[in-house]
Coordinates of C-alpha atoms and ligand atoms in Angstrom, one line a residue:
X1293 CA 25.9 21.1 -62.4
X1294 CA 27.8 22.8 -59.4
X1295 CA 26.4 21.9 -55.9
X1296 CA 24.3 18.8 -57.5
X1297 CA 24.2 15.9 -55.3
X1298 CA 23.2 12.5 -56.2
X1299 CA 19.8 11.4 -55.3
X1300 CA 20.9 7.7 -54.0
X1301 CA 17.5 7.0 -52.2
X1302 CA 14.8 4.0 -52.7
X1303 CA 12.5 6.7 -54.9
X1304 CA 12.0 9.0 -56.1
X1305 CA 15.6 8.8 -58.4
X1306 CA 17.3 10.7 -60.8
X1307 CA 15.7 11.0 -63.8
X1308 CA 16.9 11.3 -67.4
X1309 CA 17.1 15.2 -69.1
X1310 CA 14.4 13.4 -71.4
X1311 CA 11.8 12.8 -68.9
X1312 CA 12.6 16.2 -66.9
X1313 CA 11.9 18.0 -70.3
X1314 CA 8.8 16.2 -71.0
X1315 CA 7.9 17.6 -67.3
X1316 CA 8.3 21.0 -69.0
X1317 CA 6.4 20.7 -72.1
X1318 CA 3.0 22.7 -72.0
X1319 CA 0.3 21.5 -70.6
X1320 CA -2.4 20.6 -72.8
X1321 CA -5.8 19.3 -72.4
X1322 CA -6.3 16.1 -71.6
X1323 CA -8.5 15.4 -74.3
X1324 CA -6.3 17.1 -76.9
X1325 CA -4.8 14.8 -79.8
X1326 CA -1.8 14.5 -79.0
X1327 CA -2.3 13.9 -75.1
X1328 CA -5.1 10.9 -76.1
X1329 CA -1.7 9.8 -78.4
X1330 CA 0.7 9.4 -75.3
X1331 CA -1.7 8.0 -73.3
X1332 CA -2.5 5.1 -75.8
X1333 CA 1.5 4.7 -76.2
X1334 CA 1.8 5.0 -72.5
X1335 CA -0.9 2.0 -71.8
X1336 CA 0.6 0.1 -75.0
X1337 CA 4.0 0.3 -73.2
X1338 CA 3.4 -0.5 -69.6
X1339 CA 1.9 -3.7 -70.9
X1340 CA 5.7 -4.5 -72.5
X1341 CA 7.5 -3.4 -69.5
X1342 CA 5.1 -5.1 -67.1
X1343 CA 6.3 -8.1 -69.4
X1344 CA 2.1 -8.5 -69.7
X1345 CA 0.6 -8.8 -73.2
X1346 CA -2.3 -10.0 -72.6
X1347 CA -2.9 -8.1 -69.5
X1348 CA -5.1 -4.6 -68.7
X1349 CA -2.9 -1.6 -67.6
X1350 CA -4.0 1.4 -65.7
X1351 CA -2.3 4.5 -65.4
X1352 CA -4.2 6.9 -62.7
X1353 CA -2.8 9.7 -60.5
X1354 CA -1.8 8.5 -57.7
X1355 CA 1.1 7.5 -55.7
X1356 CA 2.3 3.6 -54.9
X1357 CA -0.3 3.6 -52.0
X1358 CA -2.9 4.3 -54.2
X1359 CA -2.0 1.6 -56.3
X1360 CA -2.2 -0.7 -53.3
X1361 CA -5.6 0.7 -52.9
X1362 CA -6.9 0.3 -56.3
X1363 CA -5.8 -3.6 -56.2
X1364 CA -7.7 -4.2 -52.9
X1365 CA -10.9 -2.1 -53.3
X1366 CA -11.6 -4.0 -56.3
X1367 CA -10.5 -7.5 -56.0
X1368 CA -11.9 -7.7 -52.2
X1369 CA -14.9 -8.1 -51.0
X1370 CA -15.6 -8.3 -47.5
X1371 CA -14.7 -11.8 -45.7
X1372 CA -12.3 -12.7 -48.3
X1373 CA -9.3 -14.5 -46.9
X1374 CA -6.0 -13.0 -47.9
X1375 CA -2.3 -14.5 -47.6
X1376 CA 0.1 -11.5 -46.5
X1377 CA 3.9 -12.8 -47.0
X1378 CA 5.3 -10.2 -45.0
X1379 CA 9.0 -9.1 -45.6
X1380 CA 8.5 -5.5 -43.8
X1381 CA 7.0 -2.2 -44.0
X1382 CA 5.2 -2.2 -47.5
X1383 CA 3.6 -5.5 -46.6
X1384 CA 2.3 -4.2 -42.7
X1385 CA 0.4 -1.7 -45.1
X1386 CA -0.8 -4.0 -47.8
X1387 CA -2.2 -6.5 -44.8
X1388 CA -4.3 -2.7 -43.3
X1389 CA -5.4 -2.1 -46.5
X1390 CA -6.8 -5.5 -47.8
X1391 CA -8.5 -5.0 -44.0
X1392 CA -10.0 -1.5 -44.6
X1393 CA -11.9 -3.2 -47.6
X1394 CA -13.3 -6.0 -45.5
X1395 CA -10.5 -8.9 -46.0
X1396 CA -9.4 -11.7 -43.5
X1397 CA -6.0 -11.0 -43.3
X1398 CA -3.1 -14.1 -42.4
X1399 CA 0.2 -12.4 -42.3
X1400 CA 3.4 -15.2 -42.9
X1401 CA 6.3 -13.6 -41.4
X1402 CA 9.8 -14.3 -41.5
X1403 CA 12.5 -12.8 -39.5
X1404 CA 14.3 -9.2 -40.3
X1405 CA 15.8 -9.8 -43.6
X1406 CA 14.2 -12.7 -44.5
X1407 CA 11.6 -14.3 -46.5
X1408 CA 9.4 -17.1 -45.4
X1409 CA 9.9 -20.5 -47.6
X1410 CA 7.6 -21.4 -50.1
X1411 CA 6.7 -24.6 -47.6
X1412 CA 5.9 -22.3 -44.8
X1413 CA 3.3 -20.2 -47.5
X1414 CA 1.9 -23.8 -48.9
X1415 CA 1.4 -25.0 -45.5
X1416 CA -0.7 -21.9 -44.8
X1417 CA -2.6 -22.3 -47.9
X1418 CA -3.9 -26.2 -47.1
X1419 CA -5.3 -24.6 -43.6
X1420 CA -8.3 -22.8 -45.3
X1421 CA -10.0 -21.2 -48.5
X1422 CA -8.0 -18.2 -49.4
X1423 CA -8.9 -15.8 -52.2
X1424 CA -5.4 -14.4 -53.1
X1425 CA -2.3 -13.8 -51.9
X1426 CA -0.4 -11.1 -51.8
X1427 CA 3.6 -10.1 -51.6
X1428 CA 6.1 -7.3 -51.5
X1429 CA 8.5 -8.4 -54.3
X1430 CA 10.8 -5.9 -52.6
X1431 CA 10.6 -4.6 -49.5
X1432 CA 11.9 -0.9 -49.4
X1433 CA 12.5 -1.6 -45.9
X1434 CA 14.7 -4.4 -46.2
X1435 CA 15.7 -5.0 -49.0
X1436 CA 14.6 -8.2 -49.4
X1437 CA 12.9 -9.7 -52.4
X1438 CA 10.3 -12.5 -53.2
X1439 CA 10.6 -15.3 -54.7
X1440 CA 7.5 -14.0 -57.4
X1441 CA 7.9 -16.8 -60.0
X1442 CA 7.4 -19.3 -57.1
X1443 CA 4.9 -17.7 -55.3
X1444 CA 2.9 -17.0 -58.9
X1445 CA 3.1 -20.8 -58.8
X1446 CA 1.7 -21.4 -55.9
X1447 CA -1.2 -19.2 -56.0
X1448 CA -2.0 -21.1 -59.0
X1449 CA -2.0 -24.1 -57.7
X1450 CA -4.6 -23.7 -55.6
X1451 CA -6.6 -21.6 -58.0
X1452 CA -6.2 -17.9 -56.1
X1453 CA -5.3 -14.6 -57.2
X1454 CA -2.2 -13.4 -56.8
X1455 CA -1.1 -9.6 -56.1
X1456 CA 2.4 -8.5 -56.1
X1457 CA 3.2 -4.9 -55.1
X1458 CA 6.0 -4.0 -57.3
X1459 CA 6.5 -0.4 -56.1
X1460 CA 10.2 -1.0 -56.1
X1461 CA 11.2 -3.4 -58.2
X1462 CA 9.3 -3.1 -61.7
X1463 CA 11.4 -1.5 -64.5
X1464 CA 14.7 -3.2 -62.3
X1465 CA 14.2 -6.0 -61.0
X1466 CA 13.5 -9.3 -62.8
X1467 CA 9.7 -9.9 -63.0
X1468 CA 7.3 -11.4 -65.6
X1469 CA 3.9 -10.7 -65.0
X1470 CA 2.5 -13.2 -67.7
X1471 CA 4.7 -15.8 -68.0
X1472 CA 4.9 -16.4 -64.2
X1473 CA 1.2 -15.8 -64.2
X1474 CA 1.1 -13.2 -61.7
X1475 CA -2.9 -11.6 -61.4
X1476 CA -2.1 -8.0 -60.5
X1477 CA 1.6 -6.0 -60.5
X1478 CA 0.9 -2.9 -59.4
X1479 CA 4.2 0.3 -59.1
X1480 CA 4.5 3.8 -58.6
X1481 CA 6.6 6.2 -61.0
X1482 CA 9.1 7.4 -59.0
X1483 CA 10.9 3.9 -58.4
X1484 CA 12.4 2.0 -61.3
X1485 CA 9.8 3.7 -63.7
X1486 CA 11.9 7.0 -63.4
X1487 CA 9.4 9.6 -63.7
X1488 CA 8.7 12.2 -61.0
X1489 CA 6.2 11.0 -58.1
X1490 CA 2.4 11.2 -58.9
X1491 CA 1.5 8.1 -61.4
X1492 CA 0.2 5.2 -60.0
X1493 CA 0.7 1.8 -62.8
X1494 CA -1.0 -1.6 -62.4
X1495 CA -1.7 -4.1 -64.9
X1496 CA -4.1 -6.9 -63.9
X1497 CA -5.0 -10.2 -65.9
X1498 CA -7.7 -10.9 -67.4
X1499 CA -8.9 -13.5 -64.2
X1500 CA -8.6 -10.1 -62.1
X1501 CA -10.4 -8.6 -64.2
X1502 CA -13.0 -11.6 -64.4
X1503 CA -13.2 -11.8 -60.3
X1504 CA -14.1 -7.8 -60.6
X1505 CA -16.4 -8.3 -62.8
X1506 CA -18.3 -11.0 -60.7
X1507 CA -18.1 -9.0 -57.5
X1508 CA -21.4 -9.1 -55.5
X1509 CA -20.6 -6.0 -53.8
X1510 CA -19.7 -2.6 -54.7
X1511 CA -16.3 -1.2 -54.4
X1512 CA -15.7 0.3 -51.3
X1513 CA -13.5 2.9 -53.3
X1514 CA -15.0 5.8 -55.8
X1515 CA -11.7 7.6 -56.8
X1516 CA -10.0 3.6 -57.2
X1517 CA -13.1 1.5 -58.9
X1518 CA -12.5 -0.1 -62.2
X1519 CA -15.9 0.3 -63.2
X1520 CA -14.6 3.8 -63.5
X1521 CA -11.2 3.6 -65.2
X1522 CA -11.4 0.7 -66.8
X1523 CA -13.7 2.2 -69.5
X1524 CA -11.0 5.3 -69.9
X1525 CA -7.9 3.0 -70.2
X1526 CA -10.3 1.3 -73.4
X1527 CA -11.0 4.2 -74.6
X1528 CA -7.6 5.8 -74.8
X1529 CA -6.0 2.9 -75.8
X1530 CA -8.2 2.9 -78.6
X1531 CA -6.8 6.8 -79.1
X1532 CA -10.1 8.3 -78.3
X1533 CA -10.6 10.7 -75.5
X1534 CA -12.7 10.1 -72.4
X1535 CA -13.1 11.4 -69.0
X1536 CA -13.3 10.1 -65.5
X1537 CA -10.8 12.4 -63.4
X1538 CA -8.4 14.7 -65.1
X1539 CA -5.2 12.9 -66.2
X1540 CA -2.1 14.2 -64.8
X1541 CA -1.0 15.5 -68.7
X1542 CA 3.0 16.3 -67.7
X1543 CA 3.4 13.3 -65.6
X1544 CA 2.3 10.9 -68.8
X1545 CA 4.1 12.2 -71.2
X1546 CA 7.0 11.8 -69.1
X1547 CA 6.2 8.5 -68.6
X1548 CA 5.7 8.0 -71.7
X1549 CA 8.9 9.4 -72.9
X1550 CA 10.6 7.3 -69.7
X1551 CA 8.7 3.9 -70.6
X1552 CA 10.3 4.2 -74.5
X1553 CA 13.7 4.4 -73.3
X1554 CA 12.9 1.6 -70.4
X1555 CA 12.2 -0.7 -73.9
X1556 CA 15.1 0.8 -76.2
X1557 CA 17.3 -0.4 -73.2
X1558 CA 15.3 -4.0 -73.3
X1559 CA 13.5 -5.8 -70.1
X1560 CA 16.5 -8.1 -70.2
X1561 CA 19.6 -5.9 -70.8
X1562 CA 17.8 -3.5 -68.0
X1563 CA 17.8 -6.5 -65.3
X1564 CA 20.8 -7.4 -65.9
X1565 CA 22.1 -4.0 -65.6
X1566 CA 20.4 -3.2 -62.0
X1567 CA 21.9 -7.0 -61.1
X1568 CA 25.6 -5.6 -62.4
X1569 CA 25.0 -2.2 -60.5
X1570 CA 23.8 -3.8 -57.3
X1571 CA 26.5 -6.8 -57.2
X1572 CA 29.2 -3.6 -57.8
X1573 CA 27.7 -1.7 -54.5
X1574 CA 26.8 -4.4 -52.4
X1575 CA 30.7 -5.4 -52.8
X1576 CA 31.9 -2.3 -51.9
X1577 CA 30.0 -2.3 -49.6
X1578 CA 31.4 -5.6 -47.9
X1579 CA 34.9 -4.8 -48.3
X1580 CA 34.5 -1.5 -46.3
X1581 CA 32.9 -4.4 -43.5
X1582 CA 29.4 -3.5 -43.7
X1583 CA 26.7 -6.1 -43.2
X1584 CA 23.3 -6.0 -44.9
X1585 CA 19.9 -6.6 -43.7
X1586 CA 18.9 -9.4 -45.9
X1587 CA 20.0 -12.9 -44.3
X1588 CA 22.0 -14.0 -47.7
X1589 CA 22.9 -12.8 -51.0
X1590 CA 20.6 -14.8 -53.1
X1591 CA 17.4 -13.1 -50.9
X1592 CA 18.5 -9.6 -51.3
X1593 CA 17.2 -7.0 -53.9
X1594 CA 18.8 -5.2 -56.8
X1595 CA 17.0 -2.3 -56.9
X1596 CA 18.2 -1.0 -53.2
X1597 CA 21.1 -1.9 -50.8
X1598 CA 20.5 -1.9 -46.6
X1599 CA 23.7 -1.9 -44.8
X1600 CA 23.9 -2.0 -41.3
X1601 CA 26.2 0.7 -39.7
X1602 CA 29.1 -0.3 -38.5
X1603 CA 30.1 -0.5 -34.8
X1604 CA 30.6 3.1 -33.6
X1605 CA 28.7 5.3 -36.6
X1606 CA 25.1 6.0 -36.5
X1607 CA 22.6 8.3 -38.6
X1608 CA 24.4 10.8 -38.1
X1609 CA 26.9 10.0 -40.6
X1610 CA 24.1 10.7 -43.2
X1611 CA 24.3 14.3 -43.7
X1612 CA 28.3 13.6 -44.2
X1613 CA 28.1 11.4 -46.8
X1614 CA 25.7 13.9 -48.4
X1615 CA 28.1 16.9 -48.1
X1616 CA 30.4 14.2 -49.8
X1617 CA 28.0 14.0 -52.7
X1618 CA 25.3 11.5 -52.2
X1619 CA 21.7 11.9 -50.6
X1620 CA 20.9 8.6 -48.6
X1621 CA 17.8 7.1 -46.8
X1622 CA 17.8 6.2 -43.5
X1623 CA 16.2 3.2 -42.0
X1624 CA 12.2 2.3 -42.1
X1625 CA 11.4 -0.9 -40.4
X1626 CA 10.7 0.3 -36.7
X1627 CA 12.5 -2.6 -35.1
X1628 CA 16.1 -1.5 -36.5
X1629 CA 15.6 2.0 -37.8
X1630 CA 18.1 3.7 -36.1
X1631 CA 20.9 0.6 -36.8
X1632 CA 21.1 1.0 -40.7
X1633 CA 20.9 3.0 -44.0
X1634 CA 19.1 2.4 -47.3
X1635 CA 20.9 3.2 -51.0
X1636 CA 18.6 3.5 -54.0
X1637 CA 20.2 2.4 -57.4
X1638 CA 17.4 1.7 -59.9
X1639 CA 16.4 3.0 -62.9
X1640 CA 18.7 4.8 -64.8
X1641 CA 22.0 4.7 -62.8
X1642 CA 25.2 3.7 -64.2
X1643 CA 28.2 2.8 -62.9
X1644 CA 29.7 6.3 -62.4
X1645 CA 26.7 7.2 -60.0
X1646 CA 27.4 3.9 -58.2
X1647 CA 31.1 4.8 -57.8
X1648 CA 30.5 8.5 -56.8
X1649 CA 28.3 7.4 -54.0
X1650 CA 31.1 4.7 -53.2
X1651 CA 33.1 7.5 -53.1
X1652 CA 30.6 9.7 -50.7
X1653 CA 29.9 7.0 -48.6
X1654 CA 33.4 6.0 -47.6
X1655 CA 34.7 10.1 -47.0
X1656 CA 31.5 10.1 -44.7
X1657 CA 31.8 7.2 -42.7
X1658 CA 36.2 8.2 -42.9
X1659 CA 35.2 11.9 -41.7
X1660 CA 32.4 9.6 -38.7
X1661 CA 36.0 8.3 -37.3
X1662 CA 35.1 4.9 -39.2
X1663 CA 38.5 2.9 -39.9
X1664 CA 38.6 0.8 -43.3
X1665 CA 39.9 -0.5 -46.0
X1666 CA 39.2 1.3 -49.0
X1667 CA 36.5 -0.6 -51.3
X1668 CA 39.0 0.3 -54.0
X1669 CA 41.9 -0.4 -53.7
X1670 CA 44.9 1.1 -55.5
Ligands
PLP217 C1 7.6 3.2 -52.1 C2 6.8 2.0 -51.9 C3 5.4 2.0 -51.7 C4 4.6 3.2 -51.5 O1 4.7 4.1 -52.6 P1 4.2 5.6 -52.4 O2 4.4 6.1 -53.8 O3 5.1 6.2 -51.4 O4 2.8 5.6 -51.9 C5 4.8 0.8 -51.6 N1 5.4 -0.4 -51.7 C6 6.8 -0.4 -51.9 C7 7.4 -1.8 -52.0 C8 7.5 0.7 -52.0 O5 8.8 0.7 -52.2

C-alpha cells in the first residue's frame, strides 16, 4: 500500500489481513450460534497461549487497565498487603489500583532500567504477612522484564498469590502461566495478542479463583466482578449463550481468528521468534551507538526496544523517522521522557519490518545531523 507506514510502537501493532478481515465480518448477535462458537474456541485458546490448562480465562471488553482492574477488585480485599516489584510506569498504576480496592501497598523499586533481585523481593517478604505479589513482566516504559519463573517461585514459597500483568509480553515473550505457577496473567489485545484495542484477557488459577470465592467482602467493582463473568465464560465455553454485558462480537472473532494463528506458529517457535527479531534490532541498534534503558542485556525485553538518543538528537527526530517509514513511541517514564524512544516489535513482525524500520530509523536520525556507522554494513 502507497503512503503505509509501519506501526513500530509498544501496541497497538500491525495486524495480520486475517484478523483485519474478521474486524469486517458482520456483526451478529452475541447470542447467535456461531458467535457462542468463537467465543468457546476463543476461551479454549487463550488457555493454550496463556500456556494455562488447568486455568480459568476471561475475555471481557475492556482495555489492559481494565484487566488490572478486574485482577485487583476481586482478589483484594481491603487491608491486604501487596508486594509491588516496580520496574516503571505499568507497575506505579498497578500499586494505585491494588489501593483504590483497599490494599496495603509495599512498592520494591529498582533503579531506571532495572529490576530488583529476587533477595531484595524475599527479604521484603520475611518482614510481614503479604497476600500476593504483583509484577510487570515488561515494563512498556522501560523495557525491562521480570524474572516471572522466579518470582512465581517465590510467591509460592511463602504461600501468596501471585499476579503478573502481561500487557506486553504475552503472545511474545516467554511465559508459562502453569508450569511456573503463576495465580493470575492478565493482557490486553492490542500487544502481542495482535488484535485491534478493546479485549481485555486474564486467566487465573484455580487458588485465585478459590481466594475469590472465600472473599468476605464484596467486590468493590460491578462491571469487573467474577461473580459476574465467571458464570458467562462457563457457559460459553460450554457453547451455550449467556448474558452479562454485551460481548464485543468483531473484536472476538478477531481474536479468535488471531489466537489460531498465535498456536499454528507454536508458543515456542513464537518466543523464539520475538527473541531473534529483538536480538536483530537491539544490534542495530548498538552498532549505530545507541544505548538502551535496561542496565544489561539479559534484563531487557523482547517484545519492545528503549534506546536512548544519542548526544545531540532529541524527539524531534521522531516525525523523521516516520516520514522515512516507521511510526515510533516516544518516552513514558516521567524521569527520562524526553531522553529516549520506544520501538514496538511483537506479534506478528518479521524480519523485513525490523529491517525497514532499521532503515527509517537511521535516514531519520542521518537527516537529525546524527553521524554513524551504518548498522549494515556493505
Ligand atoms: C499497555 C500496557 C498496559 C495498559 O494497557 P491499556 O490497554 O492501555 O489499558 C498495562 N500494562 C502494560 C505492561 C502495558 O504495556
Amino acid at each position: 500500500m502507497k503512503n503505509r507506514k509501519l506501526l513500530m510502537i509498544p501496541g497497538p501493532i500491525e495486524f495480520t489481513p486475517e484478523v483485519m478481515r474478521a474486524m469486517g465480518m458482520p456483526t451478529t448477535s452475541h447470542v447467535a450460534p456461531d458467535f457462542v462458537e468463537c467465543m468457546g474456541q476463543a476461551l479454549e485458546r487463550t488457555r493454550e497461549v496463556f500456556l494455562c490448562p488447568g486455568g480459568q480465562p476471561f475475555i471481557v471488553a475492556g482495555s489492559g487497565t481494565m484487566a488490572m482492574d478486574m485482577a485487583a477488585c476481586n482478589i483484594i480485599e481491603p487491608g491486604d498487603n501487596v508486594l509491588v516489584v516496580n520496574t516503571g510506569y505499568f507497575s506505579d498504576r498497578f500499586g494505585a489500583i491494588l489501593e483504590r480496592y483497599g490494599a496495603r501497598v509495599t512498592h520494591v523499586k529498582s533503579a531506571i532500567g532495572d529490576v530488583p533481585s529476587l533477595d531484595e523481593i524475599e527479604a521484603e517478604l520475611r518482614k510481614a504477612d503479604y497476600k500476593g505479589l504483583a509484577v510487570t513482566h515488561v515494563d512498556t516504559s522501560t523495557a525491562v522484564c521480570a524474572d516471572i519463573e522466579g518470582l512465581a517461585g517465590l510467591c509460592r514459597k511463602y504461600g501468596i498469590l501471585s499476579i503478573v500483568d502481561g500487557v506486553c509480553s504475552v503472545a511474545g515473550e516467554e511465559l508459562r502461566q502453569e508450569e511456573w505457577g503463576v495465580d493470575i496473567v492478565l493482557t490486553a489485545c492490542q500487544k502481542a495478542i495482535g488484535v485491534p484495542p478493546g479485549l481485555a484477557l486474564l486467566v487465573a488459577s484455580p487458588k485465585a479463583i478459590e481466594t475469590f470465592k472465600n472473599r468476605r467482602t464484596p467486590v468493590g467493582s460491578y462491571y469487573s466482578d467474577w461473580a459476574n463473568w465467571l458464570p458467562i465464560m462457563e457457559s460459553y465455553e460450554d457453547r451455550k449463550a449467556a448474558y452479562f454485558g454485551t460481548q464485543a462480537v468483531n473484536l472476538v472473532w478477531a481474536l479468535n481468528i488471531s489466537l489460531e494463528q498465535i498456536l499454528a506458529e507454536g508458543m515456542d517457535k513464537r518466543f523464539a521468534r520475538h527473541r531473534l527479531m529483538s536480538d536483530a534490532f537491539k544490534a542495530a541498534m548498538t552498532a549505530i551507538g545507541l544505548k538502551q534503558v535496561p542496565v544489561n542485556a539479559d534484563k531487557a525485553a523482547n517484545t519492545l526496544t528503549a534506546p536512548y538518543f544519542p548526544e545531540g538528537v532529541n524527539g524531534s527526530v521522531l516525525p523523521l523517522i516516520k516520514d522515512a517509514g516507521a511510526i515510533l513511541a516516544g518516552g513514558l517514564l516521567a524521569e527520562i521522557r524526553e531522553k529516549y524512544f520506544r520501538v514496538g516489535h511483537m506479534g506478528a513482525v518479521s524480519a523485513a519490518d525490523i529491517l525497514a524500520t532499521v532503515g527509517a530509523i537511521e535516514s531519520g536520525f542521518a537527516k537529525a545531523g546524527y553521524k554513524f556507522d551504518h548498522g549494515v554494513k556493505h
